[in-house]
Coordinates of C-alpha atoms in Angstrom, one line a residue:
X1389 CA -18.9 -17.4 -82.7
X1390 CA -22.5 -16.3 -83.2
X1391 CA -23.6 -15.9 -86.8
X1392 CA -26.5 -13.6 -88.0
X1393 CA -28.0 -13.5 -91.4
X1394 CA -29.9 -10.3 -92.4
X1395 CA -32.5 -10.3 -95.3
X1396 CA -32.4 -7.3 -97.7
X1397 CA -35.7 -5.5 -98.4
X1398 CA -36.4 -4.1 -101.9
X1399 CA -37.9 -0.7 -102.7
X1400 CA -37.0 2.7 -101.8
X1401 CA -37.8 2.3 -98.1
X1402 CA -35.2 1.8 -95.4
X1403 CA -34.0 -1.6 -94.0
X1404 CA -34.2 -3.1 -90.3
X1405 CA -31.2 -3.3 -88.0
X1406 CA -29.5 -6.7 -87.4
X1407 CA -30.0 -8.2 -83.8
X1408 CA -27.1 -8.2 -81.3
X1409 CA -24.7 -11.1 -81.5
X1410 CA -25.6 -14.1 -79.4
X1411 CA -22.9 -14.9 -76.8
X1412 CA -22.5 -17.5 -74.0
X1413 CA -20.8 -15.5 -71.2
X1414 CA -20.3 -18.5 -68.8
X1415 CA -16.8 -19.8 -68.9
X1416 CA -14.2 -21.9 -67.1
X1417 CA -14.7 -24.7 -64.6
X1418 CA -17.4 -24.9 -61.9
X1419 CA -17.3 -27.1 -58.9
X1420 CA -20.1 -29.5 -58.0
X1421 CA -20.1 -31.2 -54.6
X1422 CA -21.0 -34.9 -54.6
X1423 CA -24.2 -35.5 -52.7
X1424 CA -25.1 -31.8 -52.7
X1425 CA -27.8 -30.3 -55.0
X1426 CA -26.2 -28.4 -57.9
X1427 CA -27.7 -25.6 -59.9
X1428 CA -25.7 -23.8 -62.6
X1429 CA -27.4 -21.6 -65.2
X1430 CA -25.7 -20.9 -68.6
X1431 CA -25.7 -17.1 -69.0
X1432 CA -26.3 -15.7 -72.5
X1433 CA -26.3 -12.2 -74.0
X1434 CA -27.7 -10.9 -77.3
X1435 CA -29.9 -12.9 -79.8
X1436 CA -33.6 -12.7 -80.3
X1437 CA -36.5 -14.4 -78.5
X1438 CA -36.4 -17.8 -76.8
X1439 CA -33.1 -19.7 -76.7
X1440 CA -32.5 -23.4 -77.0
X1441 CA -29.5 -25.1 -75.3
X1442 CA -27.8 -28.3 -76.3
X1443 CA -25.0 -30.4 -74.9
X1444 CA -22.0 -32.0 -76.6
X1445 CA -20.1 -34.3 -74.3
X1446 CA -21.0 -35.7 -70.9
X1447 CA -21.9 -34.1 -67.5
X1448 CA -21.0 -35.6 -64.1
X1449 CA -23.4 -38.4 -63.1
X1450 CA -26.6 -37.1 -61.6
X1451 CA -26.6 -33.8 -63.6
X1452 CA -28.7 -32.8 -66.6
X1453 CA -29.1 -29.8 -68.9
X1454 CA -32.5 -28.0 -69.2
X1455 CA -32.6 -27.2 -73.0
X1456 CA -35.1 -24.4 -72.5
X1457 CA -33.5 -22.6 -69.6
X1458 CA -29.8 -23.5 -69.9
X1459 CA -29.8 -24.7 -66.2
X1460 CA -27.6 -27.6 -65.3
X1461 CA -29.1 -29.2 -62.2
X1462 CA -29.2 -32.3 -60.1
X1463 CA -27.2 -34.0 -57.4
X1464 CA -23.8 -35.3 -58.4
X1465 CA -23.3 -38.9 -57.5
X1466 CA -19.7 -39.2 -58.3
X1467 CA -17.1 -40.3 -58.9
X1468 CA -14.6 -37.5 -58.3
X1469 CA -13.8 -36.3 -61.8
X1470 CA -13.8 -33.4 -64.2
X1471 CA -16.4 -33.4 -67.0
X1472 CA -15.4 -31.4 -70.1
X1473 CA -18.3 -30.5 -72.4
X1474 CA -19.6 -27.9 -74.9
X1475 CA -22.9 -25.9 -74.7
X1476 CA -24.5 -24.6 -77.8
X1477 CA -27.3 -22.0 -77.8
X1478 CA -29.7 -21.1 -80.7
X1479 CA -32.1 -18.2 -80.6
X1480 CA -35.5 -18.0 -82.3
X1481 CA -34.8 -15.1 -84.6
X1482 CA -34.8 -15.1 -88.4
X1483 CA -32.2 -15.9 -89.4
X1484 CA -31.3 -17.8 -86.2
X1485 CA -28.2 -16.9 -84.2
X1486 CA -26.0 -19.5 -82.5
X1487 CA -23.0 -19.7 -80.1
X1488 CA -21.0 -22.5 -78.5
X1489 CA -18.8 -22.5 -75.3
X1490 CA -16.5 -25.1 -73.9
X1491 CA -17.1 -25.6 -70.1
X1492 CA -16.0 -27.9 -67.3
X1493 CA -17.7 -29.2 -64.1
X1494 CA -15.4 -30.7 -61.5
X1495 CA -17.2 -33.2 -59.2
X1496 CA -15.6 -33.3 -55.8
X1497 CA -16.3 -34.8 -52.4
X1498 CA -17.6 -32.4 -49.7
X1499 CA -14.9 -30.3 -48.0
X1500 CA -14.9 -31.5 -44.4
X1501 CA -12.7 -30.9 -41.3
X1502 CA -12.3 -34.5 -40.1
X1503 CA -10.4 -33.6 -36.8
X1504 CA -13.0 -33.9 -34.1
X1505 CA -11.1 -32.9 -31.0
X1506 CA -7.7 -31.4 -30.0
X1507 CA -5.7 -32.6 -27.0
X1508 CA -5.1 -30.3 -24.1
X1509 CA -1.7 -28.9 -23.0
X1510 CA -0.1 -27.3 -20.0
X1511 CA 1.9 -24.1 -19.5
X1512 CA 5.4 -24.4 -20.8
X1513 CA 4.8 -27.5 -22.8
X1514 CA 5.5 -27.6 -26.6
X1515 CA 2.3 -28.1 -28.6
X1516 CA 2.0 -29.5 -32.2
X1517 CA -1.3 -30.7 -33.5
X1518 CA -2.7 -30.7 -37.1
X1519 CA -6.3 -30.0 -38.1
X1520 CA -7.1 -32.3 -41.0
X1521 CA -9.6 -31.8 -43.8
X1522 CA -10.8 -33.9 -46.8
X1523 CA -12.8 -33.3 -50.0
X1524 CA -12.9 -30.2 -52.0
X1525 CA -9.9 -29.2 -54.0
X1526 CA -6.4 -29.2 -52.5
X1527 CA -4.4 -27.3 -51.4
X1528 CA -6.4 -26.1 -48.4
X1529 CA -6.0 -22.9 -46.3
X1530 CA -6.8 -22.9 -42.6
X1531 CA -7.5 -20.0 -40.2
X1532 CA -9.3 -19.2 -37.0
X1533 CA -12.5 -17.5 -37.8
X1534 CA -13.7 -16.7 -34.3
X1535 CA -12.3 -16.9 -30.8
X1536 CA -8.6 -17.5 -30.2
X1537 CA -6.3 -20.3 -29.3
X1538 CA -4.6 -20.4 -25.8
X1539 CA -1.9 -17.7 -25.4
X1540 CA 1.2 -18.9 -27.0
X1541 CA -0.4 -21.1 -29.6
X1542 CA -1.3 -20.3 -33.2
X1543 CA -2.6 -22.0 -36.4
X1544 CA -0.7 -22.0 -39.6
X1545 CA -2.2 -21.9 -43.1
X1546 CA -1.7 -25.7 -43.4
X1547 CA -3.7 -26.4 -40.3
X1548 CA -0.8 -27.0 -37.8
X1549 CA -1.5 -25.6 -34.3
X1550 CA 1.9 -25.1 -32.7
X1551 CA 3.6 -23.1 -29.9
X1552 CA 4.2 -23.2 -26.2
X1553 CA 1.4 -22.1 -23.8
X1554 CA 2.4 -19.1 -21.8
X1555 CA 1.5 -18.4 -18.2
X1556 CA -1.5 -16.4 -19.5
X1557 CA -2.9 -19.4 -21.3
X1558 CA -6.3 -20.7 -20.2
X1559 CA -8.9 -23.0 -21.7
X1560 CA -10.0 -21.6 -25.0
X1561 CA -12.9 -22.4 -27.5
X1562 CA -12.4 -21.2 -31.0
X1563 CA -13.6 -22.0 -34.6
X1564 CA -11.3 -23.2 -37.3
X1565 CA -12.3 -22.6 -41.0
X1566 CA -10.8 -24.4 -44.0
X1567 CA -11.1 -23.2 -47.6
X1568 CA -10.1 -25.2 -50.6
X1569 CA -8.5 -23.9 -53.8
X1570 CA -11.4 -24.5 -56.2
X1571 CA -12.9 -21.6 -58.1
X1572 CA -16.0 -21.9 -55.9
X1573 CA -13.8 -21.7 -52.7
X1574 CA -15.6 -24.4 -50.7
X1575 CA -15.2 -24.0 -46.9
X1576 CA -16.0 -25.8 -43.7
X1577 CA -15.8 -24.8 -40.0
X1578 CA -15.3 -26.7 -36.8
X1579 CA -15.3 -25.6 -33.2
X1580 CA -12.5 -26.8 -31.0
X1581 CA -11.6 -26.5 -27.3
X1582 CA -8.0 -26.7 -26.1
X1583 CA -7.8 -27.2 -22.4
X1584 CA -4.8 -25.9 -20.4
X1585 CA -4.0 -27.9 -17.2
X1586 CA -5.1 -25.9 -14.1
X1587 CA -2.1 -25.4 -11.8
X1588 CA -1.2 -23.2 -8.8
X1589 CA 1.8 -21.3 -10.0
X1590 CA 2.8 -19.9 -6.5
X1591 CA 5.2 -22.4 -4.9
X1592 CA 6.5 -20.2 -2.1
X1593 CA 5.5 -17.0 -0.3
X1594 CA 7.9 -14.3 1.1
X1595 CA 8.5 -13.8 4.8
X1596 CA 6.3 -11.4 6.8
X1597 CA 7.4 -9.0 9.6
X1598 CA 5.6 -8.6 12.9
X1599 CA 3.5 -5.5 12.9
X1600 CA 4.1 -4.7 9.2
X1601 CA 1.2 -5.0 6.7
X1602 CA 1.6 -8.0 4.5
X1603 CA 0.0 -8.5 1.1
X1604 CA 0.7 -11.3 -1.5
X1605 CA -1.4 -12.8 -4.3
X1606 CA -1.6 -16.5 -5.0
X1607 CA -1.3 -17.2 -8.7
X1608 CA -2.8 -19.9 -10.9
X1609 CA -2.5 -20.8 -14.5
X1610 CA -4.6 -22.8 -17.0
X1611 CA -8.1 -23.9 -16.5
X1612 CA -11.0 -21.5 -17.2
X1613 CA -11.3 -18.1 -15.7
X1614 CA -12.5 -16.9 -13.2
X1615 CA -11.0 -18.8 -10.3
X1616 CA -12.1 -19.3 -6.7
X1617 CA -9.6 -19.7 -3.9
X1618 CA -9.7 -21.4 -0.5
X1619 CA -7.5 -22.7 2.3
X1620 CA -8.3 -26.4 2.8
X1621 CA -5.8 -27.4 5.4
X1622 CA -3.1 -25.9 7.8
X1623 CA -3.3 -22.5 9.3
X1624 CA -2.4 -18.9 8.6
X1625 CA -0.2 -16.8 10.8
X1626 CA -2.0 -14.8 13.5
X1627 CA -3.2 -11.5 11.9
X1628 CA -3.1 -12.8 8.3
X1629 CA -6.4 -13.8 6.8
X1630 CA -7.3 -16.7 4.5
X1631 CA -7.0 -16.1 0.8
X1632 CA -9.7 -13.9 -0.7
X1633 CA -12.0 -16.3 -2.7
X1634 CA -12.2 -14.1 -5.8
X1635 CA -8.6 -12.9 -6.0
X1636 CA -6.3 -15.2 -4.0
X1637 CA -5.0 -12.2 -2.1
X1638 CA -3.4 -13.1 1.3
X1639 CA -3.1 -10.1 3.5
X1640 CA -3.1 -8.8 7.1
X1641 CA -0.8 -7.4 9.8
X1642 CA 1.1 -10.3 11.6
X1643 CA 0.9 -10.2 15.3
X1644 CA 4.2 -9.9 17.2
X1645 CA 6.4 -12.9 17.7
X1646 CA 9.6 -13.4 19.7
X1647 CA 11.3 -15.7 17.2
X1648 CA 10.7 -16.5 13.6
X1649 CA 7.5 -18.5 13.3
X1650 CA 6.3 -20.4 10.2
X1651 CA 2.7 -21.4 9.5
X1652 CA 1.9 -23.8 6.6
X1653 CA -1.3 -24.3 4.7
X1654 CA -2.8 -25.9 1.6
X1655 CA -4.3 -23.7 -1.0
X1656 CA -6.9 -24.8 -3.5
X1657 CA -8.0 -23.1 -6.7
X1658 CA -11.2 -24.1 -8.6
X1659 CA -11.8 -22.9 -12.1
X1660 CA -15.1 -22.1 -14.0
X1661 CA -15.1 -25.1 -16.3
X1662 CA -18.2 -27.3 -16.5
X1663 CA -17.7 -29.4 -14.5
X1664 CA -15.2 -27.3 -12.4
X1665 CA -11.6 -28.4 -12.1
X1666 CA -9.5 -27.9 -9.0
X1667 CA -5.8 -27.9 -8.2
X1668 CA -4.1 -27.8 -4.8
X1669 CA -0.7 -26.7 -3.4
X1670 CA 0.3 -28.2 -0.1
X1671 CA 3.0 -26.9 2.2
X1672 CA 2.8 -23.2 1.4
X1673 CA 4.5 -21.4 4.3
X1674 CA 4.6 -17.9 5.6
X1675 CA 7.4 -17.2 8.1
X1676 CA 6.7 -14.2 10.4
X1677 CA 10.0 -12.6 11.6
X1678 CA 10.2 -10.5 14.8
X1679 CA 9.7 -6.8 14.2
X1680 CA 11.9 -3.9 15.1
X1681 CA 14.2 -4.3 18.1
X1682 CA 13.1 -3.1 21.5
X1683 CA 14.2 0.5 21.8
X1684 CA 13.6 3.3 24.3
X1685 CA 13.2 6.3 21.9
X1686 CA 13.0 9.0 24.6
X1687 CA 16.5 10.6 24.4
X1688 CA 15.9 13.5 26.8
X1689 CA 13.4 14.5 29.5
X1690 CA 12.0 18.0 30.1
X1691 CA 13.1 20.0 33.1
X1692 CA 11.0 20.1 36.2
X1693 CA 10.2 23.0 38.4
X1694 CA 10.1 22.9 42.2
X1695 CA 6.5 22.7 43.4
X1696 CA 5.0 22.1 40.0
X1697 CA 3.5 18.7 39.1
X1698 CA 5.6 16.7 36.7
X1699 CA 4.6 13.8 34.5
X1700 CA 6.5 12.3 31.5
X1701 CA 6.3 8.9 29.9
X1702 CA 9.3 7.0 28.5
X1703 CA 8.5 6.2 24.9
X1704 CA 9.3 2.7 23.5
X1705 CA 9.1 1.1 20.1
X1706 CA 9.7 -2.4 18.8
X1707 CA 9.8 -5.6 20.8
X1708 CA 6.7 -7.5 21.8
X1709 CA 4.3 -5.7 24.2
X1710 CA 3.3 -5.6 27.0
X1711 CA 6.4 -3.8 28.3
X1712 CA 7.7 -3.7 31.9
X1713 CA 9.6 -0.6 33.2
X1714 CA 12.1 0.0 36.0
X1715 CA 14.8 2.5 36.8
X1716 CA 18.3 2.4 38.2
X1717 CA 19.8 5.3 40.1
X1718 CA 18.2 8.2 42.0
X1719 CA 15.3 10.3 40.7
X1720 CA 15.0 14.0 41.8
X1721 CA 13.3 14.5 45.1
X1722 CA 9.5 14.3 44.9
X1723 CA 9.5 12.2 41.7
X1724 CA 9.0 8.5 41.0
X1725 CA 9.3 5.7 41.3
X1726 CA 8.8 4.9 37.6
X1727 CA 5.4 3.3 36.7
X1728 CA 6.3 -0.4 35.9
X1729 CA 3.5 -0.7 33.4
X1730 CA 3.4 2.6 31.6
X1731 CA 6.9 4.1 32.0
X1732 CA 5.5 7.2 33.6
X1733 CA 7.7 9.3 35.9
X1734 CA 5.5 11.6 37.9
X1735 CA 5.3 13.6 41.1
X1736 CA 6.1 17.2 42.3
X1737 CA 9.8 18.1 42.4
X1738 CA 10.9 19.4 45.8
X1739 CA 14.6 20.3 45.3
X1740 CA 16.6 22.1 42.8
X1741 CA 18.9 19.5 41.4
X1742 CA 19.9 17.4 38.3
X1743 CA 19.7 13.6 38.5
X1744 CA 20.9 11.1 35.9
X1745 CA 19.5 7.6 36.1
X1746 CA 18.8 4.7 33.8
X1747 CA 15.3 3.7 32.5
X1748 CA 15.1 -0.1 31.8
X1749 CA 12.4 -1.7 29.7
X1750 CA 11.8 -5.4 29.0
X1751 CA 9.2 -6.9 26.7
X1752 CA 7.2 -10.1 26.8
X1753 CA 10.0 -12.0 25.1
X1754 CA 12.5 -11.0 27.8
X1755 CA 14.4 -8.6 25.7
X1756 CA 15.7 -5.5 27.4
X1757 CA 16.8 -2.0 26.5
X1758 CA 18.4 0.7 28.7
X1759 CA 18.5 4.5 28.3
X1760 CA 20.4 7.0 30.5
X1761 CA 18.3 10.1 31.1
X1762 CA 18.6 13.2 33.2
X1763 CA 15.9 15.3 34.9
X1764 CA 17.0 18.9 35.8
X1765 CA 14.8 20.6 38.4
X1766 CA 14.9 24.3 38.5
X1767 CA 13.6 26.8 41.1
X1768 CA 10.1 28.2 40.8
X1769 CA 9.9 31.7 39.4
X1770 CA 8.5 34.4 41.7
X1771 CA 6.8 37.7 40.9
X1772 CA 7.6 41.2 42.3
X1773 CA 7.1 41.7 46.0
X1774 CA 8.3 45.1 47.0
X1775 CA 6.7 45.4 50.5
X1776 CA 5.5 43.4 53.5
X1777 CA 2.0 44.0 52.2
X1778 CA 2.8 42.4 48.9
X1779 CA 5.2 39.7 50.3
X1780 CA 5.3 36.5 48.4
X1781 CA 4.2 33.5 50.5
X1782 CA 6.5 30.6 50.2
X1783 CA 4.7 27.3 50.6
X1784 CA 7.5 25.8 52.6
X1785 CA 10.8 24.2 52.1
X1786 CA 12.3 24.4 48.6
X1787 CA 14.3 26.5 46.2
X1788 CA 12.7 29.4 44.3
X1789 CA 14.0 31.6 41.5
X1790 CA 13.8 35.4 41.9
X1791 CA 15.5 38.7 40.8
X1792 CA 16.3 42.1 42.2
X1793 CA 15.4 44.8 39.7
X1794 CA 14.5 48.5 39.9
X1795 CA 11.0 49.5 40.6
X1796 CA 11.4 53.2 39.8
X1797 CA 13.1 55.2 37.1
X1798 CA 15.7 53.0 35.4
X1799 CA 18.0 56.0 35.1
X1800 CA 18.4 56.6 38.8
X1801 CA 19.2 54.7 41.9
X1802 CA 16.7 56.4 44.1
X1803 CA 14.2 53.6 44.1
X1804 CA 16.0 50.3 44.0
X1805 CA 14.1 47.0 44.2
X1806 CA 13.7 45.0 47.4
X1807 CA 11.9 41.6 47.9
X1808 CA 9.8 40.3 50.8
X1809 CA 8.8 36.7 51.4
X1810 CA 6.3 35.5 53.9
X1811 CA 7.1 32.2 55.8
X1812 CA 4.8 30.5 58.3
X1813 CA 5.7 27.6 60.6
X1814 CA 3.4 25.3 62.5
X1815 CA 5.8 24.1 65.2
X1816 CA 9.1 25.0 66.8
X1817 CA 12.0 24.7 64.4
X1818 CA 15.3 26.2 63.2
X1819 CA 14.7 27.6 59.7
X1820 CA 17.6 28.3 57.3
X1821 CA 17.3 31.0 54.6
X1822 CA 20.0 30.8 52.0
X1823 CA 20.4 33.3 49.1
X1824 CA 22.4 32.0 46.2
X1825 CA 23.4 34.5 43.5
X1826 CA 27.1 34.6 43.1
X1827 CA 27.4 30.9 43.1
X1828 CA 25.0 30.9 40.1
X1829 CA 27.0 33.6 38.2
X1830 CA 24.8 36.5 39.2
X1831 CA 26.4 39.9 40.2
X1832 CA 24.0 40.4 43.1
X1833 CA 25.7 41.2 46.4
X1834 CA 22.8 40.2 48.6
X1835 CA 21.8 41.4 52.1
X1836 CA 19.0 39.6 53.9
X1837 CA 17.0 40.5 57.0
X1838 CA 14.4 38.5 58.8
X1839 CA 11.7 40.9 60.1
X1840 CA 8.4 40.9 61.8
X1841 CA 5.1 42.3 60.4
X1842 CA 6.3 45.8 61.4
X1843 CA 9.5 45.5 59.3
X1844 CA 11.8 45.5 62.3
X1845 CA 14.5 42.8 62.3
X1846 CA 14.0 40.0 64.7
X1847 CA 16.7 39.0 67.3
X1848 CA 16.4 35.3 67.2
X1849 CA 19.2 34.4 64.7
X1850 CA 22.7 32.9 64.7
X1851 CA 23.4 29.6 66.3
X1852 CA 24.0 28.4 68.9
X1853 CA 22.4 31.1 71.1
X1854 CA 19.9 32.5 68.5
X1855 CA 19.8 35.9 70.2
X1856 CA 21.5 38.0 67.5
X1857 CA 19.9 40.4 65.1
X1858 CA 18.6 38.7 62.0
X1859 CA 20.7 40.6 59.4
X1860 CA 23.4 39.1 57.2
X1861 CA 25.6 40.2 54.4
X1862 CA 28.5 38.0 53.1
X1863 CA 28.6 34.3 53.6
X1864 CA 32.4 34.5 53.5
X1865 CA 33.5 38.1 54.0
X1866 CA 35.4 39.5 51.0
X1867 CA 35.1 36.1 49.3
X1868 CA 31.5 35.0 48.8
X1869 CA 28.8 37.7 48.6
X1870 CA 25.9 35.4 49.0
X1871 CA 24.1 35.6 52.4
X1872 CA 22.6 33.0 54.8
X1873 CA 20.7 33.2 58.1
X1874 CA 19.4 30.7 60.6
X1875 CA 16.4 31.7 62.8
X1876 CA 14.9 29.8 65.7
X1877 CA 11.1 29.9 66.0
X1878 CA 8.8 28.6 68.7
X1879 CA 5.5 27.1 67.8
X1880 CA 3.4 28.5 65.0
X1881 CA 5.2 31.6 63.7
X1882 CA 5.0 34.0 60.7
X1883 CA 8.0 36.0 59.7
X1884 CA 9.3 37.8 56.6
X1885 CA 12.5 37.6 54.7
X1886 CA 13.7 40.9 53.2
X1887 CA 16.3 40.8 50.4
X1888 CA 18.2 43.9 49.1
X1889 CA 21.3 44.6 47.0
X1890 CA 24.3 45.8 49.0
X1891 CA 25.1 48.5 46.4
X1892 CA 21.5 49.8 46.6
X1893 CA 20.8 50.0 42.9
X1894 CA 19.5 46.6 42.0
X1895 CA 19.8 47.0 38.3
X1896 CA 19.8 45.5 35.9
X1897 CA 17.9 42.4 36.9
X1898 CA 20.1 40.5 39.3
X1899 CA 19.1 36.9 39.5
X1900 CA 19.2 34.7 42.7
X1901 CA 17.8 31.6 44.2
X1902 CA 16.2 31.6 47.7
X1903 CA 16.4 28.2 49.5
X1904 CA 14.2 27.6 52.6
X1905 CA 14.8 24.6 54.8
X1906 CA 13.8 23.4 58.3
X1907 CA 10.2 24.7 58.1
X1908 CA 7.8 22.6 60.2

C-alpha cells in the first residue's frame, strides 16, 4: 500500500494538493523461456518524480532488476522453476511514496514440436499418429494453422492425427501449431506432409457395343494432383482411343465385330510430386459386343407405274457391313434383278401386276435376314383425247389407265366422252386391244372400234380370217360388258382405237384399263 505524507503550511494562505498514490500495476506470473532474451518492465502509476525499484527474494538465474527503470532483463539459464519475489518502488517526492507487489517468473524450456515427419497412408487405411511437443507449460493445445490434412484425417487438440483416408485423399502439406497453457501462451509451428499412396482405382471397365459411342474415365487416388495418364502396353479396341493424358478419359466408337472381342491394356498414372510417382494397372480389358442384329427395315415398297422409271433401295440396319443382297421369287416385268451390293430394285415396269418376293441380305459375318415385299404396278394414267386429231399415242405394249367422262354440259347426254388412241407398228403382227372396266369394278359398258385416219372402221379384225369389221361390244354377251379386238396388220401401220360407252352418256367418270399386246 502506498503511503503519502503531506506537510501543513501556516498562515492564511491555502495548502497544496497531495500527489496521487503510488501503485505497482504489474501482477501475477510471467513466463521466461530458458535461453531466450527476456525483458519485463514493472509498470507503476502515481507518485512523483523518478522512481527507484528494489527486489526482495530471488530471480531466475540469468535475470536482473534495473533499479532505475524497473526492467527485469537477461537470458534465463535455468533450471526450470518458478521464482517468487517482491518488488518495492519508492518515488522522489517529499514525503516519499512507496508500494510493494509480489510477483512470479516461471522459467521454462522453449516450447518445441519435436515430431519431425509423419508417415504416409493409403486410401481406406486407418491412421493414428501423434504430434509431440516439449517445453513450455503443459497441457498443450494443437491445431492446423494452414493447409489441410488428407481427406478423412483430422487433428485433435491433443495432437493426435487420426481417421481413414477417403478416395478423395491426396498428398497434403499443412502446418501444425501448438500452444501451451502459460499466461504468455507460448507457441510453435511445424510443417508436415502426409503422403497418400498413389493407386489406380479403376480395376475393370464396362463392355462396349459396336457402333455405339463409348466413354469411360480411368480413376486414380492418392499421390499429388494433377495426374498424367498413358497406355504402356497392350492395345485398345479398334475405334477407341488411348486414355486422354490430362483426364484419363477413354472414348470412341468401336468398329463392328462379329463376335464379342476383348482387348486388354496396361494403364499408367503419374502424379505431380517431386520426384513424380507412378502407378500401373495391368490387364484392363474392354469387351466389344456385336451391335444390333441384321435387319431389313423396309417393310413395304411403293407402287410402280407402267412405263415409268422405278428405283427403290431396301434399307438395312445392324449387322456388320458390307452387305450382300439377293432376291427370291419373281419381280414385276421390267424390274430387277436386285443390285447385290446396294439393294436397289430398278427398271421400268412393263405390265400391270402385283408381285410378292423375298429380299435376302447377308453381312460380312455371314448373318442373314429375309423380308417379304410386294411391288404393285399400276397402269399409266392418260389424259383426254376426244378426237383422232388429239389421239393419245401409246408407246407400245402395256396397260394404261383411262376414263370415259362427259366433255360437254354435265346435265345432258348430248355430248358424251369418247377416247382415241394412236398405235403404230413397225412390222407385220397381230395386235390385241383389250378394254378392262367391269373386271375392275367400273360400270363402263365399253364399245371399241379400230379405225383409220379417216375415222372409218377397218375390216381386218377377228381371227382366224381377219376380214371382219373392227367393232366389238361385249366380251361375253349379256355376261361380261368389257370388249376386246384382234387386228392383223401388215408391215409398218398406224391405226386408232376408238372407245365409247354403250349407253352413250359416259358420266360420271367411268374408269377402265386399255391393254395393248402384240405390237412389233
